[in-house]
Short mmCIF file of C-alpha atoms in Angstrom, two decimals:
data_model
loop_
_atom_site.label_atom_id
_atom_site.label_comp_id
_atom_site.label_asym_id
_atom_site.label_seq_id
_atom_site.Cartn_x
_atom_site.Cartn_y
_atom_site.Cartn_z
CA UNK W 1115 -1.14 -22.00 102.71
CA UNK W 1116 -4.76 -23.26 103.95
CA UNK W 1117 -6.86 -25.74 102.22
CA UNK W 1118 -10.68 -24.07 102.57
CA UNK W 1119 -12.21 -27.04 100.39
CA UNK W 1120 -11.62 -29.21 97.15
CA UNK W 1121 -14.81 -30.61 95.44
CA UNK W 1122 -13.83 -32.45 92.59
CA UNK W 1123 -15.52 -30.98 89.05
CA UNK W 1124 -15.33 -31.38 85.48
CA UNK W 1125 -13.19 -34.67 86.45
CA UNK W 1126 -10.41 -31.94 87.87
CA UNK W 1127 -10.52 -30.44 91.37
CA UNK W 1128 -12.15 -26.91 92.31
CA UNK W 1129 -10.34 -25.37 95.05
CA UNK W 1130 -10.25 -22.55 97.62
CA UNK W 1131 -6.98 -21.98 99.24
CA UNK W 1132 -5.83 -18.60 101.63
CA UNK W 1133 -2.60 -17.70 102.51
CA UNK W 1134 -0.60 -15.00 104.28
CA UNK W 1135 0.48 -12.11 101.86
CA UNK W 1136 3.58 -10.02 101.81
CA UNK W 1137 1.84 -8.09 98.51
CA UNK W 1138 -0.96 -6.91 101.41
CA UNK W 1139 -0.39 -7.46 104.55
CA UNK W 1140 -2.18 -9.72 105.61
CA UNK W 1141 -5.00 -13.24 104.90
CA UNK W 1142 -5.71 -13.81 100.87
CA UNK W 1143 -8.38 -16.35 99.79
CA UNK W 1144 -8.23 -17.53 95.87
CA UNK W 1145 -9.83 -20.12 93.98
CA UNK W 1146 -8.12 -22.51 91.58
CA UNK W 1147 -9.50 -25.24 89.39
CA UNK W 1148 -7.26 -27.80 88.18
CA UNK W 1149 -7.93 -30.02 85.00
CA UNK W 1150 -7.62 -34.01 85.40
CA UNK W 1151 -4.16 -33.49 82.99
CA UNK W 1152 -2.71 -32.05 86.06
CA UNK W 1153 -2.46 -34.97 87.97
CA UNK W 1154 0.04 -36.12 85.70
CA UNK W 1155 2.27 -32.77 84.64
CA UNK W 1156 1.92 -29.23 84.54
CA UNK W 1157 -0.70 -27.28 82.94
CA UNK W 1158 -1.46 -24.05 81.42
CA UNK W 1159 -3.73 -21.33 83.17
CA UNK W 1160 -6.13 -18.89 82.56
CA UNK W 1161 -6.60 -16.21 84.91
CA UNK W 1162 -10.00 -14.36 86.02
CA UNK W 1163 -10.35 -11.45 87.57
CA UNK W 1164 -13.45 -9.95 88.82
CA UNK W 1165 -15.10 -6.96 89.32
CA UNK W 1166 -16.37 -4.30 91.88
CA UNK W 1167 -18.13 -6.19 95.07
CA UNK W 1168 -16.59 -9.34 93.84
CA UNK W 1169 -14.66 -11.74 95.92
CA UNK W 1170 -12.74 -14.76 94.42
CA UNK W 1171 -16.16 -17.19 94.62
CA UNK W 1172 -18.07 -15.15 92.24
CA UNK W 1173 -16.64 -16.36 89.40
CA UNK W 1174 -16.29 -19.67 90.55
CA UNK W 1175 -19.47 -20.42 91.11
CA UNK W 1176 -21.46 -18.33 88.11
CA UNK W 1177 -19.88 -18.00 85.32
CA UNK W 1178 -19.51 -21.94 84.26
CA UNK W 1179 -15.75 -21.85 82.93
CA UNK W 1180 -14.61 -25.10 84.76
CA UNK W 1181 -16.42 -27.54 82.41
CA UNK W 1182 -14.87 -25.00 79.19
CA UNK W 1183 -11.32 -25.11 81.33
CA UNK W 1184 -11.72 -29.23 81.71
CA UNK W 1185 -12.31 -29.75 77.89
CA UNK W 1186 -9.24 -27.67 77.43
CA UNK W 1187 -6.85 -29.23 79.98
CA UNK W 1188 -6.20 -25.67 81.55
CA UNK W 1189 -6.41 -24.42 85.16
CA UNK W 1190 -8.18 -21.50 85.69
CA UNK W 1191 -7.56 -19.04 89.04
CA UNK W 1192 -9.89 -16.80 90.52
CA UNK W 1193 -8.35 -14.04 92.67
CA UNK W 1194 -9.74 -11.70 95.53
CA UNK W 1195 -10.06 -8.31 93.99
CA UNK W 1196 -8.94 -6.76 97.49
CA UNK W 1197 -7.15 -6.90 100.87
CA UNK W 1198 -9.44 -8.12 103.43
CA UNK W 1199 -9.38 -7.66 107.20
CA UNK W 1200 -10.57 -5.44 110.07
CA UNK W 1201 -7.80 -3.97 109.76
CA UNK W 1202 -7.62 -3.04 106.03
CA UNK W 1203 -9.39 0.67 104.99
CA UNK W 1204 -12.77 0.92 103.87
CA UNK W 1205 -15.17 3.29 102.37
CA UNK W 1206 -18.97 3.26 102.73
CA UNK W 1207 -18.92 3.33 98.46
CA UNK W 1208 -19.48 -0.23 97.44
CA UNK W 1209 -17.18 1.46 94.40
CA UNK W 1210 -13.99 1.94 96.78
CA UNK W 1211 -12.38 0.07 99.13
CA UNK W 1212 -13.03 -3.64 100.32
CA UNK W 1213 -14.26 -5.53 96.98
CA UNK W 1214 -12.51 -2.23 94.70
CA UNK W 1215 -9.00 -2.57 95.00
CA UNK W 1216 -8.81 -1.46 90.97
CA UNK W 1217 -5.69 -3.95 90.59
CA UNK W 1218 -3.20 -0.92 91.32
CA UNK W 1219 -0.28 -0.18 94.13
CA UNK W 1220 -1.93 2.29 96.23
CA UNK W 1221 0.46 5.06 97.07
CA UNK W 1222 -1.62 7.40 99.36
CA UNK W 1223 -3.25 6.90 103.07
CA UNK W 1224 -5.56 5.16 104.33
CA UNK W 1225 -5.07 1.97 101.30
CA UNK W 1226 -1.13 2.11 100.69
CA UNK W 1227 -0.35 -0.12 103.52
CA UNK W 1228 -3.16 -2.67 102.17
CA UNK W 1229 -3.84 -2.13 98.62
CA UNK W 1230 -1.53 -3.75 96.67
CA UNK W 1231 -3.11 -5.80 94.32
CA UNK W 1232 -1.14 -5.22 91.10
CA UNK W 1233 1.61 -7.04 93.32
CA UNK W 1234 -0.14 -9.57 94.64
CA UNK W 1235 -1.62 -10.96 91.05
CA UNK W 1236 1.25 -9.63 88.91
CA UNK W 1237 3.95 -11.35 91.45
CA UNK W 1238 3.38 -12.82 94.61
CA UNK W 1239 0.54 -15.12 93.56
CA UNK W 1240 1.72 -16.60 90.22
CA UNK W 1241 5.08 -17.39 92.64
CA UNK W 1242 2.80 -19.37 94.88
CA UNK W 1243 0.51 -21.34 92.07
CA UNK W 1244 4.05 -22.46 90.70
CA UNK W 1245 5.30 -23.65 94.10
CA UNK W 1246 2.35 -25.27 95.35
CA UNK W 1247 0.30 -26.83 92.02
CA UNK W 1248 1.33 -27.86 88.55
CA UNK W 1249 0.99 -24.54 87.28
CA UNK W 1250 2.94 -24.05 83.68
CA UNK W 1251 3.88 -20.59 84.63
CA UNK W 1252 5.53 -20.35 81.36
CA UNK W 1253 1.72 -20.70 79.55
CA UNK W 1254 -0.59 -17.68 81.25
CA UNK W 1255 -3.44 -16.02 79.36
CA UNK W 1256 -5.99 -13.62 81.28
CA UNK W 1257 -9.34 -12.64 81.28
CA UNK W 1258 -11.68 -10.52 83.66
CA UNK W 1259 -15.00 -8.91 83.86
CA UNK W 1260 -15.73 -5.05 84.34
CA UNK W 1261 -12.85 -3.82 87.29
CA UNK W 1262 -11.54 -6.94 86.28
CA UNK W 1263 -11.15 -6.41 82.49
CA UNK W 1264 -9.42 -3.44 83.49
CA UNK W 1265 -6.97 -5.47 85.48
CA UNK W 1266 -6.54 -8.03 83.26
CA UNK W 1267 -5.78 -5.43 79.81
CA UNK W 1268 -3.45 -3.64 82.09
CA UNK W 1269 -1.62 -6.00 83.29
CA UNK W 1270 -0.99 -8.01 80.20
CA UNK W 1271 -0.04 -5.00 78.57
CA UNK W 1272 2.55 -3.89 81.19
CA UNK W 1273 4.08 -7.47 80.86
CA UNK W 1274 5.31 -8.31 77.37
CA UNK W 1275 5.86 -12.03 76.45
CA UNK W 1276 3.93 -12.96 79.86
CA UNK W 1277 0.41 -13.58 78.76
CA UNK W 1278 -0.29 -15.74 75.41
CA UNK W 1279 -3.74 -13.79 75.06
CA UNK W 1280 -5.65 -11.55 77.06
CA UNK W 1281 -9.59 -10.74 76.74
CA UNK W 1282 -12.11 -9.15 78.56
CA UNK W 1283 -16.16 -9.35 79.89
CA UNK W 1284 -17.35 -5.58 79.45
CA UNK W 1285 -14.05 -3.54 80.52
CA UNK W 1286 -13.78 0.12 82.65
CA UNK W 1287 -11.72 0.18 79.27
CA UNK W 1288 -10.75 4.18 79.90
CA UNK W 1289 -11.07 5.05 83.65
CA UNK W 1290 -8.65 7.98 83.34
CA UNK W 1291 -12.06 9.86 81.68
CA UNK W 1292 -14.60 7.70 83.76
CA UNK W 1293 -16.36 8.38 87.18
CA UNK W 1294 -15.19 4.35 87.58
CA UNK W 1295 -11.67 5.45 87.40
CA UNK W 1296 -10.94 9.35 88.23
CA UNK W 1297 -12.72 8.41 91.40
CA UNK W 1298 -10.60 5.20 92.37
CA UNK W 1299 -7.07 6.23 90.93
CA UNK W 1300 -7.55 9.22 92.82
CA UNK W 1301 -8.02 8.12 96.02
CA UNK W 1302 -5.07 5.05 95.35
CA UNK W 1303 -2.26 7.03 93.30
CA UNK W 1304 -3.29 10.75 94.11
CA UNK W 1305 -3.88 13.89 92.41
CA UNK W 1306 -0.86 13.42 89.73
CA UNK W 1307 -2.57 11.94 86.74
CA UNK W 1308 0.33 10.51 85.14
CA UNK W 1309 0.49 7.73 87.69
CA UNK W 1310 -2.73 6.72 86.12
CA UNK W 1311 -1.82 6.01 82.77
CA UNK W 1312 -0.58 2.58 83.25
CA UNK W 1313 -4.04 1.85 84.38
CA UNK W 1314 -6.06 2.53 81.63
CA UNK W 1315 -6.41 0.33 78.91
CA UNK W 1316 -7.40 2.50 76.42
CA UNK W 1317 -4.49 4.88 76.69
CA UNK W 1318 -1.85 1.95 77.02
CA UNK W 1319 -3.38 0.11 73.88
CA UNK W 1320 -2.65 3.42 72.10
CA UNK W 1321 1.03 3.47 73.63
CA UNK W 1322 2.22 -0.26 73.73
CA UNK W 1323 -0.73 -2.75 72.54
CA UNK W 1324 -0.35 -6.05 73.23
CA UNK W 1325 2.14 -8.79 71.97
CA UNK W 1326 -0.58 -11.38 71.42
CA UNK W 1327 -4.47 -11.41 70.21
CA UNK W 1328 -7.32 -9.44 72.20
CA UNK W 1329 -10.96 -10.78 72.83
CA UNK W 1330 -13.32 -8.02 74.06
CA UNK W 1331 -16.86 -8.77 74.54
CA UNK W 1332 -19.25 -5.90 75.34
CA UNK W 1333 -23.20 -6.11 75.66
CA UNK W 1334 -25.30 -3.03 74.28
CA UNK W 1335 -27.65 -3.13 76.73
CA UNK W 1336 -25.44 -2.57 79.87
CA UNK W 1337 -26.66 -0.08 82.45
CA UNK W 1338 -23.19 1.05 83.17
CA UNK W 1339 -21.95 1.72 79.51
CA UNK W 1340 -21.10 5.90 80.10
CA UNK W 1341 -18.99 4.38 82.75
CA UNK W 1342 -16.83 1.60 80.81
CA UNK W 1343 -16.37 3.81 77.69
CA UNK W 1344 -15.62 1.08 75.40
CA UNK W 1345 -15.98 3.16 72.51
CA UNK W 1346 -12.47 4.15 73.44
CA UNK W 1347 -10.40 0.45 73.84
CA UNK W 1348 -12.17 -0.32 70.17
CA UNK W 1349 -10.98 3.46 68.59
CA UNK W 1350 -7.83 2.47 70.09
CA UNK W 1351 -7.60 -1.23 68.94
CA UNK W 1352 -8.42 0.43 65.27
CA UNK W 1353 -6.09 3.02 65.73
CA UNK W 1354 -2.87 0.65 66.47
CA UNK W 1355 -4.44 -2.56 64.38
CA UNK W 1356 -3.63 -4.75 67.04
CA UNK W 1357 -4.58 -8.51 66.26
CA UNK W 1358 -7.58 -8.45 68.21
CA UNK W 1359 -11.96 -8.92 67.95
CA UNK W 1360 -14.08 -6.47 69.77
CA UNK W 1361 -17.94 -7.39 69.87
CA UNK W 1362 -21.00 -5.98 70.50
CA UNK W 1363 -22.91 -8.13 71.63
CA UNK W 1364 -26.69 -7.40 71.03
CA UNK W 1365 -29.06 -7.18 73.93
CA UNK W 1366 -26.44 -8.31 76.92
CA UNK W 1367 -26.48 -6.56 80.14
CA UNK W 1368 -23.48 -6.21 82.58
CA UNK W 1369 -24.23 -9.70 84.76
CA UNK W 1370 -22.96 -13.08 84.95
CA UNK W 1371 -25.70 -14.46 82.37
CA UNK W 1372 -23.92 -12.45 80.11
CA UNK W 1373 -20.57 -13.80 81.26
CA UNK W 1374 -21.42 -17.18 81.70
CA UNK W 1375 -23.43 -16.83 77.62
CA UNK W 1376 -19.75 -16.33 75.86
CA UNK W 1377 -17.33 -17.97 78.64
CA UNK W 1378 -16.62 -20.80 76.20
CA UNK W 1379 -15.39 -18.33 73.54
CA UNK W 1380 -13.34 -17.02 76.01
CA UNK W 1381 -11.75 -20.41 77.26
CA UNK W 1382 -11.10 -21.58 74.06
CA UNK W 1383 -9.90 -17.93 73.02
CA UNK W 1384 -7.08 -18.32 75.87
CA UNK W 1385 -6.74 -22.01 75.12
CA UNK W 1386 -5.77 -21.63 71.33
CA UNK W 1387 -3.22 -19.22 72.19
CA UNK W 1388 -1.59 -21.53 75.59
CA UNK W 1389 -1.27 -24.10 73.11
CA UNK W 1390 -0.17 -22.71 70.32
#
């Protein structure tokens, strides 16, 4: 593992770290804040993952959660959303590709030797933050925004008893019925459509739920609302009565001032449940 820089923030330390990954072949950058508590034991962490375009400083540096994490005494880790490299596939489509690797195994040519980022954050890095930092992998919650979201209500949903809470910044909440989804999952898992299941929060909400409360936040006024189909997560919330809150939130768009507007209810959302 590399050291790219540590600023110290929030009294803790804001880092950026890359290392060599088994998950997908090849260099991985993440960043990881760590409270002042962890100088002295381990802590609890939050995870973030981001959306389409997004790299693991997006996040970081926009949507203010280190100052929300600090008050808490939790660390809070912001992943690459996708293999990086020359020699990693690409696609002209800022919605595929480099920046879009949907949080899935890839299974089909040109990504599957690359694009295996439901690994890489569901396995190989958690085994690296508990090796290298004092990480409480025993204490995760997760959060993401958009692709992210996705990622985030998938994977806590497809690991019971891992994550204390899970919520989500404006979800692709059903991508099975989406053009951000049918387009992706396609060109990752192929033409068999029950290898997408698992990947769609709406449809594994209605299967499984979660074992733990949901936070959803959703603004009205986001361009890209045909393509995140929340009205399906919330039917499907309803439907199972899982122990959850889904917002609208009145006049909030799909971009980090939204984020960055509710990120304390979000850290404190995760925090409640780490501690309780």
């Amino acid at each position: 593992m590399k050291t790219i820089s540590e600023n110290i923030c929030h009294g803790g330390t804001q880092g950026v770290y890359s290392h060599d990954s088994t998950a997908t072949g090849g260099e991985m950058t993440f960043g990881l804040f760590l409270p002042e508590e962890a100088k002295l034991g381990e802590v609890p962490v939050l995870w973030y993952l981001s959306g389409l375009t997004c790299t693991h400083e997006n996040a970081m540096t926009k949507a203010g959660a280190q100052g929300w994490a600090a008050e808490q005494g939790i660390a809070l880790v912001f992943p690459d959303t996708s293999p990086r490299g020359e020699d990693v596939a690409d696609d002209e489509a800022y919605d595929l590709g480099k920046g879009a690797g949907f949080y899935v195994n890839a299974t089909q040519d040109p990504w599957k030797p690359h694009y295996r980022m439901w690994d890489y954050v569901a396995e190989e890095l958690p085994a690296l933050l508990g090796r290298e930092f004092a990480i409480d992998l025993e204490r995760q919650s997760i959060t993401g925004h958009s692709m992210g979201g996705h990622g985030a209500l998938t994977l806590a949903m497809a690991h019971p008893g891992r994550f204390k809470s899970v919520s989500a910044f404006a979800p692709i909440a059903n991508p099975t019925q989406s053009d951000w989804g049918k387009k992706q999952l396609g060109a990752y898992l192929g033409d068999d459509t029950g290898q997408w299941a698992k990947h769609d929060a709406s449809l594994q909400m209605t299967e499984v739920g979660f074992d733990g409360p949901v936070l959803i936040d959703q603004g009205d006024s986001d361009n890209f609302l045909d393509l995140l189909k929340p009205e399906a997560l919330a039917h499907a919330m309803m439907a199972r009565r899982q122990d959850g809150i889904f917002r609208m939130q009145k006049g909030y768009d799909h971009s980090y001032f939204f984020i960055s507007t509710f990120m304390e209810d979000h850290v404190v959302f995760a925090a409640e449940a780490l501690y309780a």
